[in-house]
PDB file of C-alpha atoms in Angstrom:
ATOM      1  CA  MET A   1      -0.238   0.023   0.013  1.00 48.00           C
ATOM      2  CA  ILE A   2       1.233   3.569  -0.643  1.00 43.00           C
ATOM      3  CA  ARG A   3       2.004   5.589   2.229  1.00 43.00           C
ATOM      4  CA  LEU A   4       2.574   9.239   2.841  1.00 39.00           C
ATOM      5  CA  LEU A   5       6.048  10.259   3.242  1.00 40.00           C
ATOM      6  CA  THR A   6       7.274   9.751   6.751  1.00 45.00           C
ATOM      7  CA  ARG A   7       8.722  12.513   8.675  1.00 45.00           C
ATOM      8  CA  ARG A   8      12.323  10.552   8.228  1.00 42.00           C
ATOM      9  CA  ASN A   9      11.591  10.114   4.186  1.00 40.00           C
ATOM     10  CA  ARG A  10      11.014  13.977   4.048  1.00 40.00           C
ATOM     11  CA  ALA A  11      14.107  14.556   5.747  1.00 41.00           C
ATOM     12  CA  GLN A  12      15.929  12.278   3.594  1.00 38.00           C
ATOM     13  CA  VAL A  13      14.538  13.860   0.445  1.00 40.00           C
ATOM     14  CA  SER A  14      15.596  17.274   1.895  1.00 41.00           C
ATOM     15  CA  GLN A  15      18.961  15.822   2.492  1.00 42.00           C
ATOM     16  CA  ALA A  16      19.205  15.070  -1.412  1.00 40.00           C
ATOM     17  CA  ALA A  17      19.072  18.823  -2.011  1.00 38.00           C
ATOM     18  CA  LEU A  18      21.791  19.522   0.565  1.00 38.00           C
ATOM     19  CA  SER A  19      24.118  16.742  -1.122  1.00 46.00           C
ATOM     20  CA  PRO A  20      24.815  18.140  -4.544  1.00 49.00           C
ATOM     21  CA  SER A  21      28.017  16.296  -4.833  1.00 75.00           C
ATOM     22  CA  ARG A  22      25.767  12.882  -4.710  1.00 85.00           C
ATOM     23  CA  TYR A  23      22.766  13.885  -6.541  1.00 90.00           C
ATOM     24  CA  HIS A  24      22.551  14.945 -10.197  1.00 91.00           C
ATOM     25  CA  GLY A  25      19.644  15.946 -12.154  1.00 92.00           C
ATOM     26  CA  SER A  26      15.981  16.717 -11.307  1.00 92.00           C
ATOM     27  CA  LEU A  27      12.856  14.387 -11.288  1.00 94.00           C
ATOM     28  CA  ASP A  28      10.902  17.296 -12.622  1.00 92.00           C
ATOM     29  CA  ALA A  29      11.967  15.439 -16.036  1.00 88.00           C
ATOM     30  CA  ILE A  30       9.628  12.574 -15.165  1.00 93.00           C
ATOM     31  CA  THR A  31       6.386  12.966 -16.950  1.00 90.00           C
ATOM     32  CA  ASP A  32       3.394  10.821 -17.884  1.00 90.00           C
ATOM     33  CA  SER A  33       3.384   9.762 -21.337  1.00 87.00           C
ATOM     34  CA  GLU A  34       1.883   6.998 -23.647  1.00 83.00           C
ATOM     35  CA  ARG A  35       5.364   6.356 -24.355  1.00 84.00           C
ATOM     36  CA  ARG A  36       6.275   5.302 -20.999  1.00 89.00           C
ATOM     37  CA  ALA A  37       6.120   1.447 -21.146  1.00 92.00           C
ATOM     38  CA  LEU A  38       5.872   1.292 -17.173  1.00 95.00           C
ATOM     39  CA  ARG A  39       3.179   3.391 -15.676  1.00 94.00           C
ATOM     40  CA  PRO A  40       1.953   3.591 -12.324  1.00 96.00           C
ATOM     41  CA  ILE A  41      -1.777   3.384 -11.735  1.00 94.00           C
ATOM     42  CA  GLY A  42      -3.538   6.033  -9.506  1.00 92.00           C
ATOM     43  CA  LEU A  43      -0.246   8.237  -9.220  1.00 94.00           C
ATOM     44  CA  SER A  44       1.523  10.420 -11.618  1.00 96.00           C
ATOM     45  CA  ALA A  45       4.998   9.061 -12.809  1.00 95.00           C
ATOM     46  CA  TYR A  46       6.750  11.739 -10.913  1.00 96.00           C
ATOM     47  CA  GLU A  47       4.641  11.097  -7.479  1.00 96.00           C
ATOM     48  CA  VAL A  48       5.978   7.638  -7.545  1.00 97.00           C
ATOM     49  CA  ALA A  49       9.776   8.437  -8.525  1.00 96.00           C
ATOM     50  CA  VAL A  50       9.659  11.002  -5.630  1.00 96.00           C
ATOM     51  CA  ARG A  51       8.550   8.019  -3.237  1.00 95.00           C
ATOM     52  CA  THR A  52      11.353   5.617  -4.470  1.00 95.00           C
ATOM     53  CA  GLY A  53      13.748   8.853  -4.262  1.00 93.00           C
ATOM     54  CA  ALA A  54      13.006   8.780  -0.512  1.00 93.00           C
ATOM     55  CA  LEU A  55      13.861   5.162  -0.281  1.00 91.00           C
ATOM     56  CA  LEU A  56      17.068   5.726  -2.362  1.00 90.00           C
ATOM     57  CA  ALA A  57      18.191   8.315  -0.188  1.00 86.00           C
ATOM     58  CA  VAL A  58      19.642   6.097   2.222  1.00 83.00           C
ATOM     59  CA  LEU A  59      22.313   5.153  -0.337  1.00 85.00           C
ATOM     60  CA  ALA A  60      23.638   8.364  -0.439  1.00 80.00           C
ATOM     61  CA  ALA A  61      25.714   8.077   2.628  1.00 78.00           C
ATOM     62  CA  VAL A  62      27.313   4.843   1.017  1.00 81.00           C
ATOM     63  CA  PRO A  63      30.910   6.072   0.066  1.00 81.00           C
ATOM     64  CA  GLY A  64      31.389   6.230  -3.770  1.00 83.00           C
ATOM     65  CA  VAL A  65      27.576   6.378  -4.409  1.00 89.00           C
ATOM     66  CA  ARG A  66      26.056   8.758  -6.885  1.00 91.00           C
ATOM     67  CA  ILE A  67      22.486   9.102  -7.562  1.00 93.00           C
ATOM     68  CA  PHE A  68      21.101  10.639 -10.839  1.00 95.00           C
ATOM     69  CA  GLN A  69      17.604  11.609 -11.515  1.00 95.00           C
ATOM     70  CA  GLY A  70      15.907  11.902 -14.791  1.00 94.00           C
ATOM     71  CA  VAL A  71      18.460  10.154 -16.718  1.00 93.00           C
ATOM     72  CA  ARG A  72      18.215  10.417 -20.683  1.00 83.00           C
ATOM     73  CA  ALA A  73      18.973   7.526 -22.947  1.00 71.00           C
ATOM     74  CA  ALA A  74      20.160   9.268 -26.399  1.00 60.00           C
ATOM     75  CA  ASP A  75      18.935   6.215 -28.571  1.00 61.00           C
ATOM     76  CA  GLY A  76      15.611   6.548 -30.200  1.00 58.00           C
ATOM     77  CA  ASP A  77      12.548   7.796 -28.111  1.00 68.00           C
ATOM     78  CA  LEU A  78      13.369   6.041 -24.901  1.00 70.00           C
ATOM     79  CA  PRO A  79      11.574   7.670 -21.980  1.00 77.00           C
ATOM     80  CA  ARG A  80      13.807   9.102 -19.436  1.00 90.00           C
ATOM     81  CA  ILE A  81      14.917   6.703 -16.520  1.00 94.00           C
ATOM     82  CA  ALA A  82      13.548   7.973 -12.911  1.00 95.00           C
ATOM     83  CA  HIS A  83      16.909   7.030 -11.142  1.00 96.00           C
ATOM     84  CA  ALA A  84      20.116   5.581 -11.907  1.00 95.00           C
ATOM     85  CA  VAL A  85      22.580   4.585  -9.052  1.00 93.00           C
ATOM     86  CA  SER A  86      26.473   4.490  -9.558  1.00 91.00           C
ATOM     87  CA  ALA A  87      28.862   2.629  -7.681  1.00 88.00           C
ATOM     88  CA  GLY A  88      32.238   2.099  -8.897  1.00 86.00           C
ATOM     89  CA  ARG A  89      31.809  -0.091 -12.128  1.00 88.00           C
ATOM     90  CA  ARG A  90      28.041  -0.657 -11.524  1.00 89.00           C
ATOM     91  CA  LEU A  91      25.038   1.021 -12.697  1.00 93.00           C
ATOM     92  CA  LEU A  92      21.946   0.200 -11.551  1.00 94.00           C
ATOM     93  CA  LEU A  93      18.892   1.868 -13.573  1.00 95.00           C
ATOM     94  CA  VAL A  94      15.853   2.211 -11.237  1.00 95.00           C
ATOM     95  CA  GLU A  95      12.311   2.472 -12.250  1.00 96.00           C
ATOM     96  CA  SER A  96       9.202   2.913 -10.063  1.00 95.00           C
ATOM     97  CA  VAL A  97       5.581   1.606 -10.713  1.00 97.00           C
ATOM     98  CA  ALA A  98       2.530   1.844  -8.579  1.00 97.00           C
ATOM     99  CA  TRP A  99       0.315  -1.400  -9.057  1.00 97.00           C
ATOM    100  CA  PRO A 100      -2.589  -3.125  -7.474  1.00 97.00           C
ATOM    101  CA  PRO A 101      -1.982  -6.467  -5.720  1.00 97.00           C
ATOM    102  CA  GLY A 102      -1.853  -9.709  -7.916  1.00 97.00           C
ATOM    103  CA  ARG A 103       0.490 -12.110  -9.237  1.00 98.00           C
ATOM    104  CA  TYR A 104       2.872 -10.453 -11.996  1.00 98.00           C
ATOM    105  CA  ALA A 105       4.564 -12.334 -14.831  1.00 97.00           C
ATOM    106  CA  ALA A 106       6.719 -11.019 -17.573  1.00 97.00           C
ATOM    107  CA  ALA A 107       6.821 -12.759 -20.681  1.00 96.00           C
ATOM    108  CA  ALA A 108       9.990 -13.366 -23.110  1.00 94.00           C
ATOM    109  CA  ASN A 109       8.724 -10.430 -25.265  1.00 96.00           C
ATOM    110  CA  GLY A 110       8.602  -8.104 -22.445  1.00 96.00           C
ATOM    111  CA  ARG A 111       4.941  -7.942 -21.764  1.00 97.00           C
ATOM    112  CA  ILE A 112       3.879  -7.838 -18.014  1.00 97.00           C
ATOM    113  CA  TYR A 113       0.774  -9.986 -16.850  1.00 98.00           C
ATOM    114  CA  CYS A 114      -1.380  -9.663 -13.700  1.00 97.00           C
ATOM    115  CA  ASP A 115      -3.141 -12.764 -12.652  1.00 97.00           C
ATOM    116  CA  GLY A 116      -2.769 -14.058 -16.517  1.00 97.00           C
ATOM    117  CA  ALA A 117      -4.191 -10.843 -18.191  1.00 97.00           C
ATOM    118  CA  TYR A 118      -1.911  -8.449 -20.022  1.00 97.00           C
ATOM    119  CA  THR A 119      -1.665  -5.172 -18.391  1.00 96.00           C
ATOM    120  CA  GLY A 120      -0.725  -3.264 -21.359  1.00 96.00           C
ATOM    121  CA  GLN A 121       2.938  -2.536 -20.029  1.00 96.00           C
ATOM    122  CA  SER A 122       6.468  -3.883 -20.818  1.00 96.00           C
ATOM    123  CA  VAL A 123       9.821  -3.932 -19.432  1.00 96.00           C
ATOM    124  CA  ARG A 124      11.345  -4.130 -23.326  1.00 93.00           C
ATOM    125  CA  PRO A 125      12.238  -0.223 -23.375  1.00 92.00           C
ATOM    126  CA  LEU A 126      13.847  -0.803 -19.682  1.00 94.00           C
ATOM    127  CA  LEU A 127      15.945  -3.715 -21.145  1.00 94.00           C
ATOM    128  CA  ALA A 128      16.930  -1.659 -24.130  1.00 91.00           C
ATOM    129  CA  ALA A 129      18.105   0.818 -21.828  1.00 92.00           C
ATOM    130  CA  VAL A 130      20.109  -1.498 -19.950  1.00 94.00           C
ATOM    131  CA  ARG A 131      21.901  -2.474 -23.554  1.00 93.00           C
ATOM    132  CA  TYR A 132      22.330   1.073 -24.199  1.00 91.00           C
ATOM    133  CA  TRP A 133      24.208   2.005 -21.300  1.00 92.00           C
ATOM    134  CA  ARG A 134      26.325  -1.093 -21.395  1.00 93.00           C
ATOM    135  CA  ALA A 135      27.421   0.135 -24.734  1.00 91.00           C
ATOM    136  CA  THR A 136      27.538   3.881 -23.830  1.00 90.00           C
ATOM    137  CA  LEU A 137      30.072   3.445 -20.245  1.00 90.00           C
ATOM    138  CA  PRO A 138      33.402   2.733 -20.407  1.00 85.00           C
ATOM    139  CA  PRO A 139      34.561  -0.723 -20.794  1.00 87.00           C
ATOM    140  CA  ARG A 140      34.111  -3.578 -17.729  1.00 88.00           C
ATOM    141  CA  HIS A 141      31.178  -1.531 -16.325  1.00 91.00           C
ATOM    142  CA  GLN A 142      28.234  -3.651 -15.178  1.00 92.00           C
ATOM    143  CA  VAL A 143      24.744  -2.381 -15.701  1.00 94.00           C
ATOM    144  CA  ARG A 144      21.476  -3.767 -14.359  1.00 94.00           C
ATOM    145  CA  ALA A 145      17.830  -2.554 -14.033  1.00 95.00           C
ATOM    146  CA  LEU A 146      15.423  -2.736 -11.135  1.00 95.00           C
ATOM    147  CA  ILE A 147      11.682  -2.188 -10.918  1.00 97.00           C
ATOM    148  CA  VAL A 148      10.306  -0.790  -7.593  1.00 97.00           C
ATOM    149  CA  VAL A 149       6.724  -1.892  -7.142  1.00 97.00           C
ATOM    150  CA  HIS A 150       4.686   0.530  -4.736  1.00 97.00           C
ATOM    151  CA  LEU A 151       1.603  -1.121  -3.802  1.00 96.00           C
ATOM    152  CA  ILE A 152      -1.842   0.830  -4.339  1.00 95.00           C
ATOM    153  CA  THR A 153      -4.054  -1.282  -1.962  1.00 94.00           C
ATOM    154  CA  GLU A 154      -3.387  -4.053   0.754  1.00 93.00           C
ATOM    155  CA  GLY A 155      -2.959  -7.413  -0.676  1.00 93.00           C
ATOM    156  CA  ALA A 156      -0.472 -10.186  -1.744  1.00 95.00           C
ATOM    157  CA  LEU A 157       2.000  -9.013  -4.374  1.00 96.00           C
ATOM    158  CA  ALA A 158       3.721 -11.803  -6.304  1.00 97.00           C
ATOM    159  CA  LEU A 159       6.670 -10.116  -8.618  1.00 97.00           C
ATOM    160  CA  PRO A 160       8.160 -11.544 -11.719  1.00 96.00           C
ATOM    161  CA  SER A 161      11.357 -13.704 -11.385  1.00 92.00           C
ATOM    162  CA  ALA A 162      14.663 -11.639 -11.474  1.00 92.00           C
ATOM    163  CA  GLY A 163      17.103 -11.993 -14.482  1.00 92.00           C
ATOM    164  CA  PRO A 164      20.583 -11.194 -15.239  1.00 92.00           C
ATOM    165  CA  ASP A 165      19.285  -7.998 -16.760  1.00 95.00           C
ATOM    166  CA  LEU A 166      16.292  -6.878 -14.590  1.00 96.00           C
ATOM    167  CA  GLY A 167      15.281  -7.350 -10.949  1.00 94.00           C
ATOM    168  CA  TRP A 168      12.038  -6.533  -8.889  1.00 96.00           C
ATOM    169  CA  ILE A 169      11.542  -5.638  -5.562  1.00 95.00           C
ATOM    170  CA  ARG A 170       8.583  -4.410  -3.390  1.00 95.00           C
ATOM    171  CA  ALA A 171       8.754  -0.660  -2.002  1.00 94.00           C
ATOM    172  CA  ASP A 172       8.497  -2.064   1.574  1.00 90.00           C
ATOM    173  CA  ASP A 173      11.688  -3.998   0.965  1.00 90.00           C
ATOM    174  CA  ALA A 174      13.799  -1.313  -0.944  1.00 84.00           C
ATOM    175  CA  ALA A 175      15.488   0.053   1.853  1.00 74.00           C
ATOM    176  CA  SER A 176      17.294  -3.143   2.585  1.00 77.00           C
ATOM    177  CA  GLY A 177      17.162  -4.934  -0.735  1.00 77.00           C
ATOM    178  CA  LEU A 178      18.864  -1.976  -2.795  1.00 79.00           C
ATOM    179  CA  ARG A 179      22.144  -2.560  -0.956  1.00 75.00           C
ATOM    180  CA  VAL A 180      22.134  -6.206  -2.367  1.00 75.00           C
ATOM    181  CA  PHE A 181      22.705  -4.727  -5.846  1.00 72.00           C
ATOM    182  CA  LEU A 182      25.667  -2.512  -4.768  1.00 72.00           C
ATOM    183  CA  PRO A 183      29.301  -3.830  -4.476  1.00 68.00           C
ATOM    184  CA  ARG A 184      30.072  -5.112  -1.093  1.00 70.00           C
ATOM    185  CA  ARG A 185      33.308  -3.291  -0.720  1.00 71.00           C
ATOM    186  CA  ARG A 186      33.859   0.108  -1.056  1.00 70.00           C
ATOM    187  CA  GLN A 187      34.488   1.142  -4.937  1.00 69.00           C
ATOM    188  CA  ALA A 188      36.583   3.783  -6.518  1.00 76.00           C
ATOM    189  CA  ILE A 189      34.235   6.489  -8.516  1.00 80.00           C
ATOM    190  CA  SER A 190      34.244   5.963 -11.827  1.00 81.00           C
ATOM    191  CA  SER A 191      34.614   9.625 -13.176  1.00 83.00           C
ATOM    192  CA  GLY A 192      34.120   8.380 -16.732  1.00 83.00           C
ATOM    193  CA  ALA A 193      30.540   7.017 -15.836  1.00 87.00           C
ATOM    194  CA  VAL A 194      29.723   9.992 -13.710  1.00 88.00           C
ATOM    195  CA  ALA A 195      30.594  12.581 -16.530  1.00 89.00           C
ATOM    196  CA  VAL A 196      28.243  10.625 -19.042  1.00 89.00           C
ATOM    197  CA  LEU A 197      25.690  10.427 -16.712  1.00 91.00           C
ATOM    198  CA  VAL A 198      25.755  13.861 -15.640  1.00 91.00           C
ATOM    199  CA  ALA A 199      25.412  14.905 -19.253  1.00 90.00           C
ATOM    200  CA  ALA A 200      22.505  12.405 -19.688  1.00 91.00           C
ATOM    201  CA  THR A 201      20.651  14.259 -16.900  1.00 90.00           C
ATOM    202  CA  GLU A 202      20.752  17.584 -18.475  1.00 84.00           C
ATOM    203  CA  ALA A 203      17.373  18.826 -20.457  1.00 58.00           C
ATOM    204  CA  GLY A 204      17.560  18.361 -24.042  1.00 53.00           C
ATOM    205  CA  ALA A 205      20.984  16.727 -24.073  1.00 47.00           C
ATOM    206  CA  GLY A 206      22.226  13.804 -25.906  1.00 46.00           C
ATOM    207  CA  VAL A 207      24.580  11.221 -24.650  1.00 45.00           C
ATOM    208  CA  SER A 208      27.884  10.500 -26.452  1.00 41.00           C
ATOM    209  CA  ARG A 209      28.643   6.896 -26.790  1.00 38.00           C
ATOM    210  CA  GLY A 210      31.712   5.741 -25.067  1.00 39.00           C
ATOM    211  CA  GLY A 211      32.443   9.110 -23.161  1.00 36.00           C
ATOM    212  CA  PRO A 212      35.569   9.343 -20.865  1.00 32.00           C
ATOM    213  CA  ARG A 213      37.443   6.381 -20.304  1.00 31.00           C
ATOM    214  CA  GLY A 214      38.185   4.480 -17.113  1.00 33.00           C
ATOM    215  CA  ASP A 215      39.327   7.243 -14.420  1.00 33.00           C
ATOM    216  CA  PHE A 216      38.391   5.971 -11.059  1.00 29.00           C
ATOM    217  CA  ARG A 217      38.747   8.078  -8.007  1.00 30.00           C
ATOM    218  CA  TYR A 218      38.232   8.048  -4.128  1.00 27.00           C
ATOM    219  CA  GLY A 219      36.932  11.515  -2.889  1.00 34.00           C
ATOM    220  CA  GLU A 220      38.924  14.013  -5.417  1.00 31.00           C
ATOM    221  CA  GLU A 221      41.746  11.732  -5.850  1.00 32.00           C
ATOM    222  CA  GLU A 222      41.766   9.662  -9.395  1.00 35.00           C
ATOM    223  CA  ILE A 223      43.164   6.089  -9.631  1.00 26.00           C
ATOM    224  CA  ARG A 224      43.970   5.417 -13.119  1.00 27.00           C
TER     225      ARG A 224
END
């Protein structure tokens, strides 16, 4: 069930505004559109992204983590991705939805079903974004996607099985579960990845494939 932001979560959202070095971009770029293949029910895409942003705020304290909001993929008409979490050579693309209870499944063609009925939604564009960012970032970077599902009413929720490119998580489990997708040990910051991702959050900006190559740093010190 979707809950109002708690006092703690509101504080975390405020902290994001106070940590510009760890946050880039804006969720203002997240808008409702028929081109958005993953859509919330009963709330706007922006509202659900804000709720997920409050959950992601706990990661901002992790050394080496950078959070990007409203990430643009330059290929085709892919909609902006609400969040991208960068940690070392790992990048996690995070999309958010608000759905009713049910047993969800994703078919091989990307279509999403709830209790056996096609929902009109698809993970194909998000998987295409995973492939795009794998080709765009410097070599040896790992890219995966995660869909955070907020329940709009009480009830049982069964999510699709995770795959090598895409995972699913309930919003109630996100605070602890998101850490599973991050490196276990502190990672050097990939300045090459950060530079490309910063450009991807800018309004109307395209992304140059390849970008700066393999500079890594802890704090302000680069490791080559």
